[in-house]
PDB file of C-alpha atoms in Angstrom:
ATOM      1  CA  MET A   1      -0.055  -0.043  -0.080  1.00  0.00           C
ATOM      2  CA  THR A   2       1.244   3.488  -0.934  1.00  0.00           C
ATOM      3  CA  LYS A   3       2.110   5.677   2.190  1.00  0.00           C
ATOM      4  CA  ILE A   4       1.478   9.300   2.299  1.00  0.00           C
ATOM      5  CA  LEU A   5       2.746  11.511   4.893  1.00  0.00           C
ATOM      6  CA  LEU A   6       0.602  14.585   5.522  1.00  0.00           C
ATOM      7  CA  VAL A   7       2.219  17.381   7.404  1.00  0.00           C
ATOM      8  CA  GLU A   8      -0.523  19.726   8.199  1.00  0.00           C
ATOM      9  CA  ASP A   9      -1.296  21.690  11.522  1.00  0.00           C
ATOM     10  CA  ASN A  10      -5.071  22.695  10.599  1.00  0.00           C
ATOM     11  CA  GLU A  11      -7.174  19.860  12.361  1.00  0.00           C
ATOM     12  CA  LEU A  12      -9.997  20.040   9.885  1.00  0.00           C
ATOM     13  CA  ASN A  13      -7.948  20.074   6.959  1.00  0.00           C
ATOM     14  CA  ARG A  14      -6.009  17.060   8.223  1.00  0.00           C
ATOM     15  CA  ASP A  15      -9.000  15.230   8.949  1.00  0.00           C
ATOM     16  CA  MET A  16     -10.812  15.564   5.684  1.00  0.00           C
ATOM     17  CA  LEU A  17      -7.685  15.184   3.596  1.00  0.00           C
ATOM     18  CA  SER A  18      -6.491  12.020   5.222  1.00  0.00           C
ATOM     19  CA  ARG A  19     -10.077  10.261   4.941  1.00  0.00           C
ATOM     20  CA  ARG A  20     -10.279  11.137   1.294  1.00  0.00           C
ATOM     21  CA  LEU A  21      -6.875   9.622   0.712  1.00  0.00           C
ATOM     22  CA  GLU A  22      -7.335   6.709   2.644  1.00  0.00           C
ATOM     23  CA  ARG A  23     -10.670   5.997   0.903  1.00  0.00           C
ATOM     24  CA  ARG A  24      -8.860   5.818  -2.282  1.00  0.00           C
ATOM     25  CA  GLY A  25      -6.626   3.241  -0.810  1.00  0.00           C
ATOM     26  CA  TYR A  26      -3.738   5.319   0.574  1.00  0.00           C
ATOM     27  CA  GLU A  27      -2.028   4.584   4.024  1.00  0.00           C
ATOM     28  CA  VAL A  28      -1.818   8.052   5.621  1.00  0.00           C
ATOM     29  CA  VAL A  29       0.592   9.156   8.263  1.00  0.00           C
ATOM     30  CA  ILE A  30      -0.020  12.258   9.987  1.00  0.00           C
ATOM     31  CA  ALA A  31       2.254  15.137  11.235  1.00  0.00           C
ATOM     32  CA  VAL A  32       1.056  18.353  12.948  1.00  0.00           C
ATOM     33  CA  ASP A  33       4.062  20.426  12.446  1.00  0.00           C
ATOM     34  CA  GLY A  34       7.435  20.521  10.308  1.00  0.00           C
ATOM     35  CA  LYS A  35       9.375  19.145  13.106  1.00  0.00           C
ATOM     36  CA  GLU A  36       7.299  16.016  13.454  1.00  0.00           C
ATOM     37  CA  GLY A  37       7.067  15.973   9.740  1.00  0.00           C
ATOM     38  CA  VAL A  38      11.035  15.531   9.602  1.00  0.00           C
ATOM     39  CA  GLU A  39      11.084  12.644  12.258  1.00  0.00           C
ATOM     40  CA  LEU A  40       7.934  10.669  10.549  1.00  0.00           C
ATOM     41  CA  ALA A  41       9.588  10.933   7.343  1.00  0.00           C
ATOM     42  CA  GLN A  42      12.545   9.205   8.527  1.00  0.00           C
ATOM     43  CA  SER A  43      10.646   6.645  10.721  1.00  0.00           C
ATOM     44  CA  ALA A  44       7.725   5.894   8.390  1.00  0.00           C
ATOM     45  CA  MET A  45       9.686   6.185   4.909  1.00  0.00           C
ATOM     46  CA  PRO A  46       6.588   7.444   3.066  1.00  0.00           C
ATOM     47  CA  ASP A  47       6.105   7.140  -0.642  1.00  0.00           C
ATOM     48  CA  ILE A  48       5.330  10.927  -0.958  1.00  0.00           C
ATOM     49  CA  ILE A  49       4.794  13.851   1.369  1.00  0.00           C
ATOM     50  CA  LEU A  50       2.239  16.294   1.280  1.00  0.00           C
ATOM     51  CA  MET A  51       3.457  19.704   3.000  1.00  0.00           C
ATOM     52  CA  ASP A  52       1.728  22.765   4.423  1.00  0.00           C
ATOM     53  CA  LEU A  53       4.045  25.617   4.084  1.00  0.00           C
ATOM     54  CA  SER A  54       2.576  27.775   7.203  1.00  0.00           C
ATOM     55  CA  MET A  55       2.777  25.723  10.272  1.00  0.00           C
ATOM     56  CA  PRO A  56       4.132  26.393  13.972  1.00  0.00           C
ATOM     57  CA  VAL A  57       7.213  24.797  15.435  1.00  0.00           C
ATOM     58  CA  MET A  58       8.823  24.425  12.047  1.00  0.00           C
ATOM     59  CA  ASP A  59       7.197  25.521   8.837  1.00  0.00           C
ATOM     60  CA  GLY A  60       7.276  23.403   5.768  1.00  0.00           C
ATOM     61  CA  TRP A  61      10.084  25.302   4.093  1.00  0.00           C
ATOM     62  CA  GLN A  62      12.568  24.454   6.668  1.00  0.00           C
ATOM     63  CA  ALA A  63      11.013  21.029   7.069  1.00  0.00           C
ATOM     64  CA  THR A  64      11.688  20.416   3.457  1.00  0.00           C
ATOM     65  CA  ARG A  65      15.344  21.601   3.639  1.00  0.00           C
ATOM     66  CA  GLU A  66      15.944  19.124   6.329  1.00  0.00           C
ATOM     67  CA  ILE A  67      14.158  15.942   4.768  1.00  0.00           C
ATOM     68  CA  ARG A  68      16.450  16.936   1.533  1.00  0.00           C
ATOM     69  CA  SER A  69      19.463  16.552   3.570  1.00  0.00           C
ATOM     70  CA  LEU A  70      18.565  13.313   4.706  1.00  0.00           C
ATOM     71  CA  PRO A  71      20.051  10.336   2.752  1.00  0.00           C
ATOM     72  CA  THR A  72      17.196   7.982   3.327  1.00  0.00           C
ATOM     73  CA  VAL A  73      14.453  10.198   2.161  1.00  0.00           C
ATOM     74  CA  GLN A  74      15.944  12.840   0.277  1.00  0.00           C
ATOM     75  CA  ASP A  75      14.451  11.906  -2.936  1.00  0.00           C
ATOM     76  CA  THR A  76      10.982  11.370  -1.703  1.00  0.00           C
ATOM     77  CA  PRO A  77       8.461  13.469  -3.621  1.00  0.00           C
ATOM     78  CA  ILE A  78       7.048  16.436  -1.610  1.00  0.00           C
ATOM     79  CA  ILE A  79       3.909  18.636  -2.762  1.00  0.00           C
ATOM     80  CA  ALA A  80       3.796  21.799  -1.221  1.00  0.00           C
ATOM     81  CA  PHE A  81       0.041  23.554  -0.176  1.00  0.00           C
ATOM     82  CA  THR A  82      -0.374  26.827   1.324  1.00  0.00           C
ATOM     83  CA  ALA A  83      -3.431  29.395   1.388  1.00  0.00           C
ATOM     84  CA  HIS A  84      -1.034  32.016   0.151  1.00  0.00           C
ATOM     85  CA  GLY A  85      -0.204  32.749  -3.372  1.00  0.00           C
ATOM     86  CA  LEU A  86       3.316  31.007  -4.690  1.00  0.00           C
ATOM     87  CA  ARG A  87       5.253  31.391  -7.566  1.00  0.00           C
ATOM     88  CA  GLY A  88       5.972  27.955  -9.054  1.00  0.00           C
ATOM     89  CA  GLU A  89       9.709  28.666  -9.532  1.00  0.00           C
ATOM     90  CA  ASP A  90      10.033  29.516  -5.840  1.00  0.00           C
ATOM     91  CA  VAL A  91       8.614  26.390  -4.680  1.00  0.00           C
ATOM     92  CA  ILE A  92      10.685  23.977  -7.259  1.00  0.00           C
ATOM     93  CA  GLU A  93      13.838  26.082  -6.248  1.00  0.00           C
ATOM     94  CA  ALA A  94      13.007  25.321  -2.590  1.00  0.00           C
ATOM     95  CA  GLY A  95      12.924  21.485  -2.914  1.00  0.00           C
ATOM     96  CA  PHE A  96       9.481  20.666  -3.557  1.00  0.00           C
ATOM     97  CA  ASP A  97       8.360  18.522  -6.475  1.00  0.00           C
ATOM     98  CA  ASP A  98       4.998  20.248  -6.846  1.00  0.00           C
ATOM     99  CA  TYR A  99       2.686  22.590  -5.203  1.00  0.00           C
ATOM    100  CA  ASP A 100      -1.073  23.280  -4.964  1.00  0.00           C
ATOM    101  CA  ILE A 101      -3.352  26.183  -3.469  1.00  0.00           C
ATOM    102  CA  LYS A 102      -5.810  25.941  -0.652  1.00  0.00           C
ATOM    103  CA  PRO A 103      -8.449  25.315  -0.594  1.00  0.00           C
ATOM    104  CA  LEU A 104      -7.402  22.133  -2.157  1.00  0.00           C
ATOM    105  CA  GLU A 105      -9.476  20.765  -5.122  1.00  0.00           C
ATOM    106  CA  PHE A 106      -9.036  16.983  -4.161  1.00  0.00           C
ATOM    107  CA  PRO A 107      -9.157  15.543  -8.087  1.00  0.00           C
ATOM    108  CA  ARG A 108      -6.455  18.060  -8.820  1.00  0.00           C
ATOM    109  CA  LEU A 109      -4.213  16.913  -6.125  1.00  0.00           C
ATOM    110  CA  LEU A 110      -4.744  13.389  -6.639  1.00  0.00           C
ATOM    111  CA  SER A 111      -3.721  13.794 -10.106  1.00  0.00           C
ATOM    112  CA  LYS A 112      -0.437  15.456  -8.885  1.00  0.00           C
ATOM    113  CA  ILE A 113       0.071  12.608  -6.534  1.00  0.00           C
ATOM    114  CA  GLU A 114      -0.391   9.918  -8.876  1.00  0.00           C
ATOM    115  CA  ALA A 115       1.905  11.569 -11.663  1.00  0.00           C
ATOM    116  CA  LEU A 116       4.664  11.977  -9.129  1.00  0.00           C
ATOM    117  CA  LEU A 117       4.300   8.398  -7.663  1.00  0.00           C
ATOM    118  CA  GLU A 118       4.452   7.011 -11.438  1.00  0.00           C
ATOM    119  CA  LYS A 119       7.869   8.928 -11.759  1.00  0.00           C
ATOM    120  CA  ARG A 120       9.443   6.954  -8.761  1.00  0.00           C
TER     121      ARG A 120
END
């Protein structure tokens, strides 16, 4: 079963997205901030990571930099998402493989997940 690490501090967003992904057959591991996301990336060894950018303790930008420095998970695809506007070039340069804007449109996000998983 494909494992997704969902790093999201908003409980409502976390619950809604994890349920929808689980209904599609994915195993979902949840982290509530970037620090926990880095820890779970190493211990859970996900196939893909969904990373909110604006979180307490450690934001998604810093968490991604740390994940990219870890040999065991540095090549794991990471999709960033945020409620704030982003320039695609900035996100890719920061080490993300793709991004999406909140509110997330599930079919579009699912397409991005599937496309990145196919490349692995």
